[in-house]
mmCIF file of C-alpha atoms in Angstrom:
data_model
loop_
_atom_site.group_PDB
_atom_site.id
_atom_site.type_symbol
_atom_site.label_atom_id
_atom_site.label_comp_id
_atom_site.label_asym_id
_atom_site.label_seq_id
_atom_site.Cartn_x
_atom_site.Cartn_y
_atom_site.Cartn_z
ATOM 1 C CA GLN A 911 -20.359 10.152 -26.316
ATOM 2 C CA VAL A 912 -16.783 8.372 -26.042
ATOM 3 C CA GLN A 913 -14.088 10.072 -23.447
ATOM 4 C CA LEU A 914 -10.660 9.407 -23.929
ATOM 5 C CA ASP A 915 -8.020 9.939 -21.537
ATOM 6 C CA GLU A 916 -4.262 10.126 -22.571
ATOM 7 C CA SER A 917 -1.360 9.166 -19.957
ATOM 8 C CA GLY A 918 2.200 8.302 -19.840
ATOM 9 C CA GLY A 919 3.928 11.066 -21.225
ATOM 10 C CA GLY A 920 7.101 12.563 -19.841
ATOM 11 C CA LEU A 921 10.837 13.768 -20.264
ATOM 12 C CA VAL A 922 13.073 11.022 -22.113
ATOM 13 C CA GLN A 923 16.541 11.370 -23.410
ATOM 14 C CA PRO A 924 17.357 10.949 -27.306
ATOM 15 C CA GLY A 925 16.981 7.012 -27.760
ATOM 16 C CA GLY A 926 14.686 6.247 -25.050
ATOM 17 C CA SER A 927 11.441 4.691 -24.694
ATOM 18 C CA LEU A 928 8.064 5.474 -23.373
ATOM 19 C CA ARG A 929 4.724 4.135 -23.593
ATOM 20 C CA LEU A 930 1.477 6.304 -23.908
ATOM 21 C CA SER A 931 -2.082 5.041 -22.969
ATOM 22 C CA CYS A 932 -5.290 6.027 -24.026
ATOM 23 C CA ALA A 933 -8.257 4.915 -22.068
ATOM 24 C CA ALA A 934 -11.859 4.805 -23.470
ATOM 25 C CA SER A 935 -14.994 4.996 -21.718
ATOM 26 C CA GLY A 936 -18.253 5.072 -23.569
ATOM 27 C CA ARG A 937 -19.305 3.911 -26.745
ATOM 28 C CA THR A 938 -16.939 2.448 -29.063
ATOM 29 C CA PHE A 939 -17.378 0.254 -32.086
ATOM 30 C CA SER A 940 -15.294 -2.659 -33.504
ATOM 31 C CA ASN A 941 -15.041 -1.033 -37.162
ATOM 32 C CA TYR A 942 -13.628 2.126 -35.974
ATOM 33 C CA TYR A 943 -10.112 3.052 -35.751
ATOM 34 C CA MET A 944 -8.446 4.883 -32.651
ATOM 35 C CA GLY A 945 -5.582 7.277 -33.851
ATOM 36 C CA TRP A 946 -2.824 8.690 -32.349
ATOM 37 C CA PHE A 947 -1.645 12.504 -33.487
ATOM 38 C CA ARG A 948 0.546 14.728 -32.224
ATOM 39 C CA GLN A 949 1.499 18.679 -32.127
ATOM 40 C CA ALA A 950 4.575 20.381 -31.565
ATOM 41 C CA PRO A 951 4.308 24.214 -30.717
ATOM 42 C CA GLY A 952 3.911 26.322 -33.785
ATOM 43 C CA LYS A 953 2.947 23.387 -35.710
ATOM 44 C CA GLU A 954 -0.234 21.692 -37.246
ATOM 45 C CA ARG A 955 -1.461 18.534 -35.616
ATOM 46 C CA GLU A 956 -0.320 15.563 -37.608
ATOM 47 C CA PHE A 957 -1.119 11.844 -37.544
ATOM 48 C CA VAL A 958 1.193 9.285 -35.931
ATOM 49 C CA ALA A 959 -0.326 5.882 -35.829
ATOM 50 C CA ALA A 960 -4.162 4.006 -35.892
ATOM 51 C CA ILE A 961 -5.332 0.877 -34.926
ATOM 52 C CA ARG A 962 -8.763 -0.767 -35.320
ATOM 53 C CA TRP A 963 -10.573 -2.580 -32.381
ATOM 54 C CA THR A 964 -11.155 -5.605 -34.461
ATOM 55 C CA GLY A 965 -8.381 -7.250 -36.766
ATOM 56 C CA ASP A 966 -4.610 -7.097 -37.405
ATOM 57 C CA VAL A 967 -4.890 -3.430 -39.127
ATOM 58 C CA THR A 968 -2.377 -0.633 -38.149
ATOM 59 C CA ASP A 969 -1.003 1.978 -39.967
ATOM 60 C CA TYR A 970 1.888 4.801 -39.200
ATOM 61 C CA ALA A 971 3.276 8.109 -40.363
ATOM 62 C CA ASP A 972 6.722 7.421 -42.292
ATOM 63 C CA SER A 973 8.489 9.402 -39.609
ATOM 64 C CA VAL A 974 7.885 6.973 -36.881
ATOM 65 C CA LYS A 975 7.558 3.596 -38.710
ATOM 66 C CA GLY A 976 9.979 1.129 -37.179
ATOM 67 C CA ARG A 977 10.155 3.088 -34.147
ATOM 68 C CA PHE A 978 6.522 3.506 -32.850
ATOM 69 C CA THR A 979 4.235 0.431 -32.183
ATOM 70 C CA ILE A 980 0.674 0.807 -31.658
ATOM 71 C CA SER A 981 -1.527 -1.833 -29.888
ATOM 72 C CA ARG A 982 -4.627 -2.224 -27.849
ATOM 73 C CA ASP A 983 -6.234 -4.240 -25.078
ATOM 74 C CA ASN A 984 -10.145 -4.447 -25.722
ATOM 75 C CA ALA A 985 -11.023 -5.620 -22.484
ATOM 76 C CA LYS A 986 -9.534 -2.683 -20.888
ATOM 77 C CA LYS A 987 -10.882 -0.605 -23.789
ATOM 78 C CA THR A 988 -7.229 1.001 -23.942
ATOM 79 C CA VAL A 989 -5.237 1.912 -26.947
ATOM 80 C CA TYR A 990 -1.116 2.261 -26.470
ATOM 81 C CA LEU A 991 1.445 3.723 -28.303
ATOM 82 C CA GLN A 992 5.127 2.248 -27.685
ATOM 83 C CA MET A 993 7.711 4.799 -28.579
ATOM 84 C CA ASN A 994 11.360 3.569 -29.051
ATOM 85 C CA SER A 995 14.498 5.217 -30.249
ATOM 86 C CA LEU A 996 12.905 8.447 -29.552
ATOM 87 C CA LYS A 997 14.467 11.902 -31.166
ATOM 88 C CA SER A 998 14.276 15.342 -30.274
ATOM 89 C CA GLU A 999 11.842 15.621 -33.075
ATOM 90 C CA ASP A 1000 9.423 13.373 -31.471
ATOM 91 C CA THR A 1001 8.881 15.929 -28.978
ATOM 92 C CA ALA A 1002 4.809 16.950 -29.073
ATOM 93 C CA VAL A 1003 1.754 16.855 -26.991
ATOM 94 C CA TYR A 1004 0.443 13.380 -28.306
ATOM 95 C CA TYR A 1005 -3.528 13.092 -28.594
ATOM 96 C CA CYS A 1006 -5.696 10.081 -29.259
ATOM 97 C CA ASN A 1007 -8.925 10.335 -31.158
ATOM 98 C CA SER A 1008 -11.910 7.897 -30.964
ATOM 99 C CA ASP A 1009 -12.655 7.906 -35.035
ATOM 100 C CA SER A 1010 -9.718 7.962 -37.573
ATOM 101 C CA ARG A 1011 -10.232 7.724 -40.931
ATOM 102 C CA VAL A 1012 -8.388 7.562 -44.023
ATOM 103 C CA ARG A 1013 -9.184 10.123 -46.891
ATOM 104 C CA GLY A 1014 -7.047 9.679 -49.983
ATOM 105 C CA THR A 1015 -3.479 9.157 -48.367
ATOM 106 C CA SER A 1016 -3.856 10.992 -45.303
ATOM 107 C CA TRP A 1017 -5.228 9.991 -42.238
ATOM 108 C CA LEU A 1018 -8.049 12.443 -40.644
ATOM 109 C CA ALA A 1019 -9.799 12.719 -36.926
ATOM 110 C CA PHE A 1020 -13.562 12.683 -36.722
ATOM 111 C CA GLY A 1021 -14.276 11.651 -33.252
ATOM 112 C CA SER A 1022 -13.406 12.803 -29.766
ATOM 113 C CA TRP A 1023 -10.176 13.873 -28.783
ATOM 114 C CA GLY A 1024 -8.268 13.365 -25.155
ATOM 115 C CA GLN A 1025 -6.665 15.963 -23.390
ATOM 116 C CA GLY A 1026 -3.192 14.948 -24.549
ATOM 117 C CA THR A 1027 -0.072 14.187 -22.843
ATOM 118 C CA GLN A 1028 3.305 15.911 -23.282
ATOM 119 C CA VAL A 1029 6.421 14.436 -24.448
ATOM 120 C CA THR A 1030 9.728 15.646 -24.170
ATOM 121 C CA VAL A 1031 12.721 14.268 -25.812
ATOM 122 C CA SER A 1032 15.911 16.118 -24.476
ATOM 123 C CA SER A 1033 19.251 15.362 -23.419
#
C-alpha cells in the first residue's frame, strides 16, 4: 500500500507563502488523483486541491482558488501545494491522500493518508 509523508508546514504571517510536500512511496497509478485536505480544530476535514499523476488536470476548493497551486514531480513521486497570500483561515493540519475522487460536486478521499503537517498563519 502507498505510504505518504507530508512536510513543509510551519508558522507564517498573513500574506506570506509556504510550500507543502507530499512524498509517496509504494504503489501509485497514473489515473489516480492525489489530494490535499485540511482540518482545523473543531472542524471536519475539508478538500483543498487535487491533481492527477498524468495530464494537466487539477481542481481547487473555492476558498483557495487563485492563491494555492498544486503541482507534482513524477520522478520524485511527490506532490506539492504552493500556498500564497495566506490567511488566518488557512490555519489547519494539512494532509495528502493517495486516491481522491469526485462524487457529485465534492472531492472525497479513498486512499491512504499521510501523517499531516501543521500550517499556522498568524501575525
